[in-house]
Amino acid sequence: MIYKLVIHKRAAIEAYNIKTYIRDILCNPKAASNFANALESEAVHISERPTSYPHKVINGKIYRFAVVKKYLMFFQTNEEQQTVYIKSIMYGGSNYQTRL
């Protein structure tokens, strides 16, 4: 069963900022495009099988996450509504526990 996918505004802004950083600061438009494609592809996979991803309890909430290149895509699921909520995308080496 495919879950409905909802991308929160925060996650969309983070994805845009990461892509822009890779393209403009690192001067690598091809890598920026590859990153955006990898995010989109992973989001499709998440909607197809969200419960197969590992989870962590952060600040009392359960988050699942997917690794996309050097970044983590955090999401939550609502089984009753068959919906996945992508909450945040951040660098894997960051202190994500304090940012979620």
PDB file of C-alpha atoms in Angstrom:
ATOM      1  CA  MET A   1       0.000   0.000   0.000  1.00  0.00           C
ATOM      2  CA  ILE A   2       1.313   3.443  -0.888  1.00  0.00           C
ATOM      3  CA  TYR A   3       1.036   6.072   1.810  1.00  0.00           C
ATOM      4  CA  LYS A   4       0.078   9.662   1.107  1.00  0.00           C
ATOM      5  CA  LEU A   5       3.182  11.879   1.289  1.00  0.00           C
ATOM      6  CA  VAL A   6       3.127  15.266   3.032  1.00  0.00           C
ATOM      7  CA  ILE A   7       6.270  17.380   2.981  1.00  0.00           C
ATOM      8  CA  HIS A   8       6.295  19.976   5.733  1.00  0.00           C
ATOM      9  CA  LYS A   9       7.318  23.502   4.825  1.00  0.00           C
ATOM     10  CA  ARG A  10      10.416  23.239   7.031  1.00  0.00           C
ATOM     11  CA  ALA A  11      11.660  20.162   5.147  1.00  0.00           C
ATOM     12  CA  ALA A  12      11.011  21.816   1.781  1.00  0.00           C
ATOM     13  CA  ILE A  13      13.003  24.894   2.829  1.00  0.00           C
ATOM     14  CA  GLU A  14      15.842  22.737   4.161  1.00  0.00           C
ATOM     15  CA  ALA A  15      15.981  20.748   0.907  1.00  0.00           C
ATOM     16  CA  TYR A  16      16.054  23.973  -1.105  1.00  0.00           C
ATOM     17  CA  ASN A  17      18.808  25.435   1.084  1.00  0.00           C
ATOM     18  CA  ILE A  18      20.938  22.294   0.816  1.00  0.00           C
ATOM     19  CA  LYS A  19      20.528  22.175  -2.960  1.00  0.00           C
ATOM     20  CA  THR A  20      21.373  25.880  -3.251  1.00  0.00           C
ATOM     21  CA  TYR A  21      24.430  25.456  -1.031  1.00  0.00           C
ATOM     22  CA  ILE A  22      25.730  22.586  -3.145  1.00  0.00           C
ATOM     23  CA  ARG A  23      25.037  24.458  -6.389  1.00  0.00           C
ATOM     24  CA  ASP A  24      26.187  27.975  -5.444  1.00  0.00           C
ATOM     25  CA  ILE A  25      28.694  27.673  -2.595  1.00  0.00           C
ATOM     26  CA  LEU A  26      30.306  24.400  -3.600  1.00  0.00           C
ATOM     27  CA  CYS A  27      29.890  25.362  -7.290  1.00  0.00           C
ATOM     28  CA  ASN A  28      28.621  21.935  -8.242  1.00  0.00           C
ATOM     29  CA  PRO A  29      25.292  22.139 -10.109  1.00  0.00           C
ATOM     30  CA  LYS A  30      25.453  18.471 -11.140  1.00  0.00           C
ATOM     31  CA  ALA A  31      25.800  17.333  -7.511  1.00  0.00           C
ATOM     32  CA  ALA A  32      22.939  19.652  -6.532  1.00  0.00           C
ATOM     33  CA  SER A  33      20.721  18.100  -9.192  1.00  0.00           C
ATOM     34  CA  ASN A  34      21.751  14.598  -8.117  1.00  0.00           C
ATOM     35  CA  PHE A  35      20.913  15.460  -4.510  1.00  0.00           C
ATOM     36  CA  ALA A  36      17.454  16.734  -5.461  1.00  0.00           C
ATOM     37  CA  ASN A  37      16.806  13.596  -7.523  1.00  0.00           C
ATOM     38  CA  ALA A  38      17.986  11.360  -4.672  1.00  0.00           C
ATOM     39  CA  LEU A  39      15.651  13.134  -2.231  1.00  0.00           C
ATOM     40  CA  GLU A  40      12.699  12.698  -4.556  1.00  0.00           C
ATOM     41  CA  SER A  41      13.498   9.051  -5.169  1.00  0.00           C
ATOM     42  CA  GLU A  42      13.859   8.331  -1.460  1.00  0.00           C
ATOM     43  CA  ALA A  43      10.561  10.080  -0.713  1.00  0.00           C
ATOM     44  CA  VAL A  44       8.846   7.711  -3.161  1.00  0.00           C
ATOM     45  CA  HIS A  45      10.458   4.711  -1.446  1.00  0.00           C
ATOM     46  CA  ILE A  46       9.380   6.025   1.953  1.00  0.00           C
ATOM     47  CA  SER A  47       5.769   6.317   0.785  1.00  0.00           C
ATOM     48  CA  GLU A  48       5.893   2.709  -0.405  1.00  0.00           C
ATOM     49  CA  ARG A  49       7.325   1.164   2.780  1.00  0.00           C
ATOM     50  CA  PRO A  50       7.656   3.674   5.626  1.00  0.00           C
ATOM     51  CA  THR A  51       7.787   1.168   8.461  1.00  0.00           C
ATOM     52  CA  SER A  52      10.867  -0.543   7.034  1.00  0.00           C
ATOM     53  CA  TYR A  53      13.055   2.429   7.989  1.00  0.00           C
ATOM     54  CA  PRO A  54      14.877   2.637  11.328  1.00  0.00           C
ATOM     55  CA  HIS A  55      13.437   4.833  14.020  1.00  0.00           C
ATOM     56  CA  LYS A  56      14.629   6.911  16.968  1.00  0.00           C
ATOM     57  CA  VAL A  57      12.795   8.481  19.864  1.00  0.00           C
ATOM     58  CA  ILE A  58      13.761  12.144  19.956  1.00  0.00           C
ATOM     59  CA  ASN A  59      12.220  14.527  22.472  1.00  0.00           C
ATOM     60  CA  GLY A  60       9.553  11.930  23.240  1.00  0.00           C
ATOM     61  CA  LYS A  61       8.466  11.540  19.607  1.00  0.00           C
ATOM     62  CA  ILE A  62       9.133   8.662  17.247  1.00  0.00           C
ATOM     63  CA  TYR A  63      10.911   9.665  14.048  1.00  0.00           C
ATOM     64  CA  ARG A  64      11.933   7.368  11.247  1.00  0.00           C
ATOM     65  CA  PHE A  65      14.748   8.409   8.985  1.00  0.00           C
ATOM     66  CA  ALA A  66      16.301   7.711   5.613  1.00  0.00           C
ATOM     67  CA  VAL A  67      19.894   8.361   4.650  1.00  0.00           C
ATOM     68  CA  VAL A  68      20.212  10.401   1.457  1.00  0.00           C
ATOM     69  CA  LYS A  69      23.857  10.894   0.577  1.00  0.00           C
ATOM     70  CA  LYS A  70      25.297  12.753   3.623  1.00  0.00           C
ATOM     71  CA  TYR A  71      21.891  13.869   4.867  1.00  0.00           C
ATOM     72  CA  LEU A  72      19.089  12.432   6.987  1.00  0.00           C
ATOM     73  CA  MET A  73      15.435  12.753   6.028  1.00  0.00           C
ATOM     74  CA  PHE A  74      13.274  12.521   9.155  1.00  0.00           C
ATOM     75  CA  PHE A  75       9.637  11.553   8.917  1.00  0.00           C
ATOM     76  CA  GLN A  76       6.681  10.354  10.961  1.00  0.00           C
ATOM     77  CA  THR A  77       3.807   8.128   9.950  1.00  0.00           C
ATOM     78  CA  ASN A  78       0.123   8.091  10.745  1.00  0.00           C
ATOM     79  CA  GLU A  79      -1.053   4.523  10.245  1.00  0.00           C
ATOM     80  CA  GLU A  80      -4.752   5.367  10.543  1.00  0.00           C
ATOM     81  CA  GLN A  81      -4.554   7.956   7.776  1.00  0.00           C
ATOM     82  CA  GLN A  82      -1.915   6.006   5.808  1.00  0.00           C
ATOM     83  CA  THR A  83       0.147   9.198   5.623  1.00  0.00           C
ATOM     84  CA  VAL A  84       3.870   9.942   5.848  1.00  0.00           C
ATOM     85  CA  TYR A  85       4.966  13.376   7.063  1.00  0.00           C
ATOM     86  CA  ILE A  86       8.466  14.392   6.037  1.00  0.00           C
ATOM     87  CA  LYS A  87       9.481  16.727   8.845  1.00  0.00           C
ATOM     88  CA  SER A  88      13.109  17.677   8.316  1.00  0.00           C
ATOM     89  CA  ILE A  89      16.204  17.151   6.180  1.00  0.00           C
ATOM     90  CA  MET A  90      19.580  17.871   7.710  1.00  0.00           C
ATOM     91  CA  TYR A  91      23.245  17.031   7.507  1.00  0.00           C
ATOM     92  CA  GLY A  92      23.936  13.656   9.080  1.00  0.00           C
ATOM     93  CA  GLY A  93      26.758  15.018  11.216  1.00  0.00           C
ATOM     94  CA  SER A  94      24.619  17.727  12.785  1.00  0.00           C
ATOM     95  CA  ASN A  95      23.127  17.571  16.252  1.00  0.00           C
ATOM     96  CA  TYR A  96      19.680  16.630  14.980  1.00  0.00           C
ATOM     97  CA  GLN A  97      18.364  15.713  18.449  1.00  0.00           C
ATOM     98  CA  THR A  98      18.242  19.380  19.388  1.00  0.00           C
ATOM     99  CA  ARG A  99      16.849  20.511  16.026  1.00  0.00           C
ATOM    100  CA  LEU A 100      13.781  18.284  15.723  1.00  0.00           C
TER     101      LEU A 100
END
